[in-house]
Structures are given as C-alpha cells and as structure tokens.
Amino acid sequence: EPEVTQTPSHQVTQMGQEVILRCVPISNHLYFYWYRQILGQKVEFLVSFYNNEISEKSEIFDDQFSVERPDGSNFTLKIRSTKLEDSAMYFCASSERETGAYNTEAFFGQGTRLTVV
Amino acid sequence: AQSVTQPDIHITVSEGASLELRCNYSYGATPYLFWYVQSPGQGLQLLLKYFSGDTLVQGIKGFEAEFKRSQSSFNLRKPSVHWSDAAEYFCAVAFYSSASKIIFGSGTRLSIRP
C-alpha cells in the first residue's frame, strides 16, 4: 500500500540552526500538508500546498517557516532559525484532492521528531 | 470559529468492556469527519471517516462511529476493547469552506485496565 514517508525520524538541532524536514508524498497526490504536534498537545495544521504554491497557512506558519517541492517527489519544510518552542513532532500528509472532496482523505506520514536544544 | 471538542482527556476502561469516545464540532455546514489513533511515539493512523451517506460508519480494528447532525457529534465506539487499543485518539474535521486543512481535537488518552 502506498504511504507517505518522512525523513529523518528524529532530528536534534541547536537553537538558531536551520533544519529541513523531508517528506515523500504518495506519488499521484496533488495536495501536500505539514502539521505539528507539540509533546502532549493536539495536532495543529501548519500549511497546505498545491500547484507549487501555498494554498492555506495557519498563524503558526510565520516567516521562519517555508515549504518547497524541489523536485517531482519531495516536499520539504524548512525552519530557518529554530527556537526551543519549535520542538515537536512534525507530520507530513498528502491527498489526491482537497480533503473531503470526492471522499478524499489525507494520508499521514510517521512524523519527524524535532528536538531543539 | 471552527473547532473540535473532545471533552474527555483520559478514559480508563476494563479489557472487554465497551467504549465510547466523545467528539463534538462547531460549524454550520456538514463537515468531513475522521477518527485517528496514535500509539506512543507513532504516527497517525486513520480509523474511520465520514463524508456523506450512512451516518454509522465502520472502521478498522472493530471501531465504528456515528454522525449525529442534530448534536454536532461524531462519537467513536467499540463493543469490546482489547489491551492493544490503549493509545491516544483524535477526532478531526475538515470543512467544505476550507477543505485543505484538517482540524484536530485535543485527543483522548485511552488506558485499558487488565
């Protein structure tokens, strides 16, 4: 069964450093998403991406965050200057169409645990 | 504002007992509804989903959920829980007006008493 894959599974970085979290969405999917989950809290939407541009973003997704689809398969989340409060599990997801449209669901990866020290 | 409420933070049930996890949403139109399960340190696994049609939906691992429009609820049920069901359960919704994102509830942690 096709799945969304994320690398690395765990990343430790020093405060102020840049990190890039990588995701390979399911191959025929057109919509891509990043979510994050701070330890012990709920999963929060960060950004959605379609047709090589951001279609929606939350207030969390400020100027330190950026997303990119550098080639035909990868989808990345970059955090330019990490802060302690960026420590969280980051989930990538993809869907064939917009979530809900034509009974479309989003498929989530296993997550990357980011620890900022 | 659109929101999802899971009123129970932590529930403990005995193995073999029945389970119901509550979920309410606030939005005027019909949402798309999901239940996800997360085992410790793991990702999100979709248990079941509702888009339209029959309001009682069946999912994996013996779970089911019922959409009640009048109560804005989508409660998750299982007739007999197993120790392996211990996990965090998240109710989630997507709304037609903003279908590019899913809004998650705060989760309910399920513990199983032997």
PDB file of C-alpha atoms in Angstrom:
ATOM      1  CA  GLU A   1       0.000   0.000   0.000  1.00  0.00           C
ATOM      2  CA  PRO A   2       1.414   3.419  -0.890  1.00  0.00           C
ATOM      3  CA  GLU A   3       2.472   5.534   2.043  1.00  0.00           C
ATOM      4  CA  VAL A   4       3.876   8.922   2.944  1.00  0.00           C
ATOM      5  CA  THR A   5       7.470   8.655   4.121  1.00  0.00           C
ATOM      6  CA  GLN A   6       9.322  11.170   6.259  1.00  0.00           C
ATOM      7  CA  THR A   7      12.996  11.526   6.981  1.00  0.00           C
ATOM      8  CA  PRO A   8      14.644  11.671   9.397  1.00  0.00           C
ATOM      9  CA  SER A   9      12.534  10.056  12.091  1.00  0.00           C
ATOM     10  CA  HIS A  10      14.302  12.095  14.746  1.00  0.00           C
ATOM     11  CA  GLN A  11      16.438  15.206  14.418  1.00  0.00           C
ATOM     12  CA  VAL A  12      18.266  17.111  17.102  1.00  0.00           C
ATOM     13  CA  THR A  13      19.436  20.626  16.325  1.00  0.00           C
ATOM     14  CA  GLN A  14      20.865  23.578  18.172  1.00  0.00           C
ATOM     15  CA  MET A  15      18.811  26.676  18.696  1.00  0.00           C
ATOM     16  CA  GLY A  16      19.292  29.132  15.859  1.00  0.00           C
ATOM     17  CA  GLN A  17      20.200  26.492  13.324  1.00  0.00           C
ATOM     18  CA  GLU A  18      18.267  25.805  10.135  1.00  0.00           C
ATOM     19  CA  VAL A  19      16.569  22.467   9.671  1.00  0.00           C
ATOM     20  CA  ILE A  20      14.923  20.848   6.697  1.00  0.00           C
ATOM     21  CA  LEU A  21      12.362  18.141   7.229  1.00  0.00           C
ATOM     22  CA  ARG A  22      11.746  15.913   4.253  1.00  0.00           C
ATOM     23  CA  CYS A  23       8.711  14.088   3.026  1.00  0.00           C
ATOM     24  CA  VAL A  24       7.918  11.910   0.062  1.00  0.00           C
ATOM     25  CA  PRO A  25       4.158  12.093  -0.543  1.00  0.00           C
ATOM     26  CA  ILE A  26       2.179   9.392  -2.307  1.00  0.00           C
ATOM     27  CA  SER A  27       3.071   9.616  -5.962  1.00  0.00           C
ATOM     28  CA  ASN A  28      -0.264  10.563  -7.553  1.00  0.00           C
ATOM     29  CA  HIS A  29      -1.263  13.010  -4.851  1.00  0.00           C
ATOM     30  CA  LEU A  30      -1.547  16.704  -5.610  1.00  0.00           C
ATOM     31  CA  TYR A  31      -2.137  18.290  -2.199  1.00  0.00           C
ATOM     32  CA  PHE A  32       0.512  18.354   0.488  1.00  0.00           C
ATOM     33  CA  TYR A  33       0.397  19.397   4.118  1.00  0.00           C
ATOM     34  CA  TRP A  34       2.510  19.907   7.193  1.00  0.00           C
ATOM     35  CA  TYR A  35       1.161  19.552  10.706  1.00  0.00           C
ATOM     36  CA  ARG A  36       2.916  19.662  14.034  1.00  0.00           C
ATOM     37  CA  GLN A  37       2.253  18.225  17.464  1.00  0.00           C
ATOM     38  CA  ILE A  38       3.986  19.662  20.471  1.00  0.00           C
ATOM     39  CA  LEU A  39       4.508  16.954  23.085  1.00  0.00           C
ATOM     40  CA  GLY A  40       1.288  16.208  24.915  1.00  0.00           C
ATOM     41  CA  GLN A  41      -0.776  18.573  22.804  1.00  0.00           C
ATOM     42  CA  LYS A  42      -3.042  18.279  19.817  1.00  0.00           C
ATOM     43  CA  VAL A  43      -2.052  18.101  16.199  1.00  0.00           C
ATOM     44  CA  GLU A  44      -2.042  21.559  14.596  1.00  0.00           C
ATOM     45  CA  PHE A  45      -2.272  22.499  10.938  1.00  0.00           C
ATOM     46  CA  LEU A  46       0.688  24.464   9.596  1.00  0.00           C
ATOM     47  CA  VAL A  47       0.344  24.739   5.836  1.00  0.00           C
ATOM     48  CA  SER A  48      -1.181  23.244   2.715  1.00  0.00           C
ATOM     49  CA  PHE A  49       0.459  23.288  -0.693  1.00  0.00           C
ATOM     50  CA  TYR A  50      -0.988  22.779  -4.136  1.00  0.00           C
ATOM     51  CA  ASN A  51       0.208  23.519  -7.641  1.00  0.00           C
ATOM     52  CA  ASN A  52       3.566  24.715  -6.348  1.00  0.00           C
ATOM     53  CA  GLU A  53       2.188  27.329  -4.038  1.00  0.00           C
ATOM     54  CA  ILE A  54       0.814  27.646  -0.541  1.00  0.00           C
ATOM     55  CA  SER A  55      -2.965  27.352  -0.573  1.00  0.00           C
ATOM     56  CA  GLU A  56      -3.537  27.941   3.118  1.00  0.00           C
ATOM     57  CA  LYS A  57      -1.430  28.521   6.207  1.00  0.00           C
ATOM     58  CA  SER A  58      -2.036  28.950   9.894  1.00  0.00           C
ATOM     59  CA  GLU A  59      -0.841  31.750  12.156  1.00  0.00           C
ATOM     60  CA  ILE A  60       1.864  29.381  13.387  1.00  0.00           C
ATOM     61  CA  PHE A  61       3.424  29.342   9.928  1.00  0.00           C
ATOM     62  CA  ASP A  62       5.342  32.596  10.195  1.00  0.00           C
ATOM     63  CA  ASP A  63       8.333  33.894   8.257  1.00  0.00           C
ATOM     64  CA  GLN A  64      10.735  31.395   9.775  1.00  0.00           C
ATOM     65  CA  PHE A  65       8.915  28.568   8.019  1.00  0.00           C
ATOM     66  CA  SER A  66       8.932  27.777   4.331  1.00  0.00           C
ATOM     67  CA  VAL A  67       7.860  24.856   2.179  1.00  0.00           C
ATOM     68  CA  GLU A  68       9.120  23.672  -1.128  1.00  0.00           C
ATOM     69  CA  ARG A  69       8.649  20.928  -3.641  1.00  0.00           C
ATOM     70  CA  PRO A  70      12.155  20.914  -5.064  1.00  0.00           C
ATOM     71  CA  ASP A  71      11.580  18.072  -7.480  1.00  0.00           C
ATOM     72  CA  GLY A  72       8.773  15.805  -8.540  1.00  0.00           C
ATOM     73  CA  SER A  73       8.783  13.675  -5.436  1.00  0.00           C
ATOM     74  CA  ASN A  74       9.954  15.512  -2.315  1.00  0.00           C
ATOM     75  CA  PHE A  75       8.101  18.034  -0.168  1.00  0.00           C
ATOM     76  CA  THR A  76      10.148  19.874   2.423  1.00  0.00           C
ATOM     77  CA  LEU A  77       9.561  22.053   5.450  1.00  0.00           C
ATOM     78  CA  LYS A  78      12.375  24.443   6.320  1.00  0.00           C
ATOM     79  CA  ILE A  79      12.698  26.180   9.652  1.00  0.00           C
ATOM     80  CA  ARG A  80      15.244  28.957   9.231  1.00  0.00           C
ATOM     81  CA  SER A  81      16.307  29.706  12.789  1.00  0.00           C
ATOM     82  CA  THR A  82      14.990  27.143  15.197  1.00  0.00           C
ATOM     83  CA  LYS A  83      13.718  28.070  18.618  1.00  0.00           C
ATOM     84  CA  LEU A  84      13.240  25.856  21.650  1.00  0.00           C
ATOM     85  CA  GLU A  85       9.479  26.031  21.169  1.00  0.00           C
ATOM     86  CA  ASP A  86       9.823  24.504  17.696  1.00  0.00           C
ATOM     87  CA  SER A  87      10.497  21.167  19.367  1.00  0.00           C
ATOM     88  CA  ALA A  88       7.624  18.965  18.252  1.00  0.00           C
ATOM     89  CA  MET A  89       6.601  16.056  16.068  1.00  0.00           C
ATOM     90  CA  TYR A  90       6.106  17.247  12.515  1.00  0.00           C
ATOM     91  CA  PHE A  91       3.744  15.296  10.294  1.00  0.00           C
ATOM     92  CA  CYS A  92       3.616  15.444   6.540  1.00  0.00           C
ATOM     93  CA  ALA A  93       0.417  14.449   4.770  1.00  0.00           C
ATOM     94  CA  SER A  94      -0.807  14.226   1.206  1.00  0.00           C
ATOM     95  CA  SER A  95      -4.097  13.772  -0.569  1.00  0.00           C
ATOM     96  CA  GLU A  96      -5.266  13.184  -4.100  1.00  0.00           C
ATOM     97  CA  ARG A  97      -7.616  16.163  -3.964  1.00  0.00           C
ATOM     98  CA  GLU A  98      -8.647  18.602  -1.254  1.00  0.00           C
ATOM     99  CA  THR A  99      -9.565  16.738   1.927  1.00  0.00           C
ATOM    100  CA  GLY A 100     -13.216  15.738   1.731  1.00  0.00           C
ATOM    101  CA  ALA A 101     -13.670  16.476  -1.936  1.00  0.00           C
ATOM    102  CA  TYR A 102     -14.918  13.334  -3.695  1.00  0.00           C
ATOM    103  CA  ASN A 103     -14.425  11.470  -0.425  1.00  0.00           C
ATOM    104  CA  THR A 104     -10.745  12.263  -0.352  1.00  0.00           C
ATOM    105  CA  GLU A 105      -8.790  11.615   2.807  1.00  0.00           C
ATOM    106  CA  ALA A 106      -5.324  12.777   3.772  1.00  0.00           C
ATOM    107  CA  PHE A 107      -2.625  10.202   4.414  1.00  0.00           C
ATOM    108  CA  PHE A 108      -0.131  10.983   7.144  1.00  0.00           C
ATOM    109  CA  GLY A 109       3.495  10.028   7.458  1.00  0.00           C
ATOM    110  CA  GLN A 110       5.027   8.633  10.634  1.00  0.00           C
ATOM    111  CA  GLY A 111       6.403  12.009  11.625  1.00  0.00           C
ATOM    112  CA  THR A 112       9.769  13.581  12.336  1.00  0.00           C
ATOM    113  CA  ARG A 113      10.503  14.338  15.957  1.00  0.00           C
ATOM    114  CA  LEU A 114      12.426  17.601  16.086  1.00  0.00           C
ATOM    115  CA  THR A 115      14.304  18.409  19.269  1.00  0.00           C
ATOM    116  CA  VAL A 116      15.816  21.876  19.577  1.00  0.00           C
ATOM    117  CA  VAL A 117      18.484  22.172  22.285  1.00  0.00           C
TER     118      VAL A 117
ATOM    119  CA  ALA B   1     -14.637  29.767  14.605  1.00  0.00           C
ATOM    120  CA  GLN B   2     -14.440  26.160  13.518  1.00  0.00           C
ATOM    121  CA  SER B   3     -13.466  23.854  16.364  1.00  0.00           C
ATOM    122  CA  VAL B   4     -13.443  20.269  17.534  1.00  0.00           C
ATOM    123  CA  THR B   5     -14.006  19.313  21.150  1.00  0.00           C
ATOM    124  CA  GLN B   6     -13.099  16.066  22.822  1.00  0.00           C
ATOM    125  CA  PRO B   7     -14.363  16.558  26.364  1.00  0.00           C
ATOM    126  CA  ASP B   8     -12.620  13.529  27.862  1.00  0.00           C
ATOM    127  CA  ILE B   9      -8.874  13.948  28.327  1.00  0.00           C
ATOM    128  CA  HIS B  10      -8.287  10.478  29.730  1.00  0.00           C
ATOM    129  CA  ILE B  11     -10.514   7.421  29.917  1.00  0.00           C
ATOM    130  CA  THR B  12      -9.778   4.065  31.535  1.00  0.00           C
ATOM    131  CA  VAL B  13     -11.858   1.021  30.706  1.00  0.00           C
ATOM    132  CA  SER B  14     -11.502  -2.640  31.554  1.00  0.00           C
ATOM    133  CA  GLU B  15     -10.443  -5.058  28.870  1.00  0.00           C
ATOM    134  CA  GLY B  16     -13.537  -6.495  27.243  1.00  0.00           C
ATOM    135  CA  ALA B  17     -15.714  -3.561  28.225  1.00  0.00           C
ATOM    136  CA  SER B  18     -17.412  -1.287  25.738  1.00  0.00           C
ATOM    137  CA  LEU B  19     -16.006   2.095  24.813  1.00  0.00           C
ATOM    138  CA  GLU B  20     -17.395   5.399  23.646  1.00  0.00           C
ATOM    139  CA  LEU B  21     -15.209   8.416  22.977  1.00  0.00           C
ATOM    140  CA  ARG B  22     -16.989  11.711  22.501  1.00  0.00           C
ATOM    141  CA  CYS B  23     -16.408  14.298  19.820  1.00  0.00           C
ATOM    142  CA  ASN B  24     -18.293  17.485  19.039  1.00  0.00           C
ATOM    143  CA  TYR B  25     -17.611  20.058  16.374  1.00  0.00           C
ATOM    144  CA  SER B  26     -18.802  23.553  15.786  1.00  0.00           C
ATOM    145  CA  TYR B  27     -19.605  24.649  12.269  1.00  0.00           C
ATOM    146  CA  GLY B  28     -22.798  25.462  10.388  1.00  0.00           C
ATOM    147  CA  ALA B  29     -22.423  23.158   7.436  1.00  0.00           C
ATOM    148  CA  THR B  30     -21.748  19.443   7.198  1.00  0.00           C
ATOM    149  CA  PRO B  31     -18.138  18.640   7.909  1.00  0.00           C
ATOM    150  CA  TYR B  32     -15.991  15.766   6.810  1.00  0.00           C
ATOM    151  CA  LEU B  33     -15.217  13.725   9.928  1.00  0.00           C
ATOM    152  CA  PHE B  34     -12.349  11.465  10.918  1.00  0.00           C
ATOM    153  CA  TRP B  35     -11.023   9.497  13.842  1.00  0.00           C
ATOM    154  CA  TYR B  36      -7.282   8.876  14.082  1.00  0.00           C
ATOM    155  CA  VAL B  37      -5.348   6.758  16.558  1.00  0.00           C
ATOM    156  CA  GLN B  38      -1.811   7.406  17.716  1.00  0.00           C
ATOM    157  CA  SER B  39       0.199   4.862  19.674  1.00  0.00           C
ATOM    158  CA  PRO B  40       3.052   6.237  21.814  1.00  0.00           C
ATOM    159  CA  GLY B  41       5.802   7.661  19.632  1.00  0.00           C
ATOM    160  CA  GLN B  42       3.985   6.683  16.480  1.00  0.00           C
ATOM    161  CA  GLY B  43       2.255   8.457  13.641  1.00  0.00           C
ATOM    162  CA  LEU B  44      -1.428   8.943  12.950  1.00  0.00           C
ATOM    163  CA  GLN B  45      -3.476   6.037  11.716  1.00  0.00           C
ATOM    164  CA  LEU B  46      -6.910   6.628  10.232  1.00  0.00           C
ATOM    165  CA  LEU B  47      -9.557   4.531  11.984  1.00  0.00           C
ATOM    166  CA  LEU B  48     -12.578   5.680  10.019  1.00  0.00           C
ATOM    167  CA  LYS B  49     -14.070   8.575   8.122  1.00  0.00           C
ATOM    168  CA  TYR B  50     -17.435  10.100   7.261  1.00  0.00           C
ATOM    169  CA  PHE B  51     -18.089  12.161   4.172  1.00  0.00           C
ATOM    170  CA  SER B  52     -21.769  11.570   3.409  1.00  0.00           C
ATOM    171  CA  GLY B  53     -24.442   8.893   3.288  1.00  0.00           C
ATOM    172  CA  ASP B  54     -24.974   6.367   6.061  1.00  0.00           C
ATOM    173  CA  THR B  55     -24.338   8.113   9.358  1.00  0.00           C
ATOM    174  CA  LEU B  56     -22.989   4.961  11.019  1.00  0.00           C
ATOM    175  CA  VAL B  57     -19.555   4.198   9.663  1.00  0.00           C
ATOM    176  CA  GLN B  58     -17.395   1.179  10.249  1.00  0.00           C
ATOM    177  CA  GLY B  59     -13.654   1.382  10.574  1.00  0.00           C
ATOM    178  CA  ILE B  60     -10.645  -0.766  11.196  1.00  0.00           C
ATOM    179  CA  LYS B  61      -9.931  -2.721  14.380  1.00  0.00           C
ATOM    180  CA  GLY B  62     -13.648  -3.127  15.155  1.00  0.00           C
ATOM    181  CA  PHE B  63     -14.336   0.579  15.661  1.00  0.00           C
ATOM    182  CA  GLU B  64     -17.429   2.412  14.499  1.00  0.00           C
ATOM    183  CA  ALA B  65     -18.661   5.979  14.738  1.00  0.00           C
ATOM    184  CA  GLU B  66     -22.000   7.665  14.333  1.00  0.00           C
ATOM    185  CA  PHE B  67     -22.542  11.117  12.898  1.00  0.00           C
ATOM    186  CA  LYS B  68     -25.427  12.934  14.575  1.00  0.00           C
ATOM    187  CA  ARG B  69     -26.089  16.209  12.820  1.00  0.00           C
ATOM    188  CA  SER B  70     -28.570  17.426  15.445  1.00  0.00           C
ATOM    189  CA  GLN B  71     -25.947  17.069  18.163  1.00  0.00           C
ATOM    190  CA  SER B  72     -22.924  18.054  16.030  1.00  0.00           C
ATOM    191  CA  SER B  73     -21.293  14.883  17.259  1.00  0.00           C
ATOM    192  CA  PHE B  74     -19.245  12.044  15.873  1.00  0.00           C
ATOM    193  CA  ASN B  75     -18.666   9.634  18.751  1.00  0.00           C
ATOM    194  CA  LEU B  76     -16.371   6.651  18.416  1.00  0.00           C
ATOM    195  CA  ARG B  77     -17.457   3.295  19.773  1.00  0.00           C
ATOM    196  CA  LYS B  78     -16.131  -0.204  20.207  1.00  0.00           C
ATOM    197  CA  PRO B  79     -18.162  -3.010  21.780  1.00  0.00           C
ATOM    198  CA  SER B  80     -15.220  -4.778  23.439  1.00  0.00           C
ATOM    199  CA  VAL B  81     -11.803  -3.221  23.893  1.00  0.00           C
ATOM    200  CA  HIS B  82      -8.510  -5.057  23.810  1.00  0.00           C
ATOM    201  CA  TRP B  83      -5.318  -4.135  25.677  1.00  0.00           C
ATOM    202  CA  SER B  84      -3.781  -3.176  22.329  1.00  0.00           C
ATOM    203  CA  ASP B  85      -6.358  -0.407  21.955  1.00  0.00           C
ATOM    204  CA  ALA B  86      -4.537   1.680  24.558  1.00  0.00           C
ATOM    205  CA  ALA B  87      -3.499   4.819  22.657  1.00  0.00           C
ATOM    206  CA  GLU B  88      -4.383   8.445  22.013  1.00  0.00           C
ATOM    207  CA  TYR B  89      -7.476   9.012  19.893  1.00  0.00           C
ATOM    208  CA  PHE B  90      -8.035  12.153  17.886  1.00  0.00           C
ATOM    209  CA  CYS B  91     -11.265  13.302  16.347  1.00  0.00           C
ATOM    210  CA  ALA B  92     -10.729  15.541  13.332  1.00  0.00           C
ATOM    211  CA  VAL B  93     -12.798  17.504  10.863  1.00  0.00           C
ATOM    212  CA  ALA B  94     -12.349  19.162   7.518  1.00  0.00           C
ATOM    213  CA  PHE B  95     -14.814  21.785   6.389  1.00  0.00           C
ATOM    214  CA  TYR B  96     -16.012  22.407   2.877  1.00  0.00           C
ATOM    215  CA  SER B  97     -15.128  26.084   3.129  1.00  0.00           C
ATOM    216  CA  SER B  98     -11.529  25.243   3.969  1.00  0.00           C
ATOM    217  CA  ALA B  99     -11.077  21.696   2.880  1.00  0.00           C
ATOM    218  CA  SER B 100      -7.346  21.989   2.505  1.00  0.00           C
ATOM    219  CA  LYS B 101      -6.795  21.578   6.230  1.00  0.00           C
ATOM    220  CA  ILE B 102      -7.899  19.207   8.959  1.00  0.00           C
ATOM    221  CA  ILE B 103      -8.688  20.492  12.425  1.00  0.00           C
ATOM    222  CA  PHE B 104      -7.894  18.092  15.235  1.00  0.00           C
ATOM    223  CA  GLY B 105      -9.411  17.781  18.651  1.00  0.00           C
ATOM    224  CA  SER B 106      -7.179  17.762  21.696  1.00  0.00           C
ATOM    225  CA  GLY B 107      -7.300  13.987  21.930  1.00  0.00           C
ATOM    226  CA  THR B 108      -8.484  11.390  24.411  1.00  0.00           C
ATOM    227  CA  ARG B 109      -5.967   9.076  26.006  1.00  0.00           C
ATOM    228  CA  LEU B 110      -7.366   5.574  26.432  1.00  0.00           C
ATOM    229  CA  SER B 111      -5.962   3.272  29.081  1.00  0.00           C
ATOM    230  CA  ILE B 112      -7.022  -0.348  29.422  1.00  0.00           C
ATOM    231  CA  ARG B 113      -7.395  -1.951  32.825  1.00  0.00           C
ATOM    232  CA  PRO B 114      -6.418  -5.655  32.781  1.00  0.00           C
TER     233      PRO B 114
END
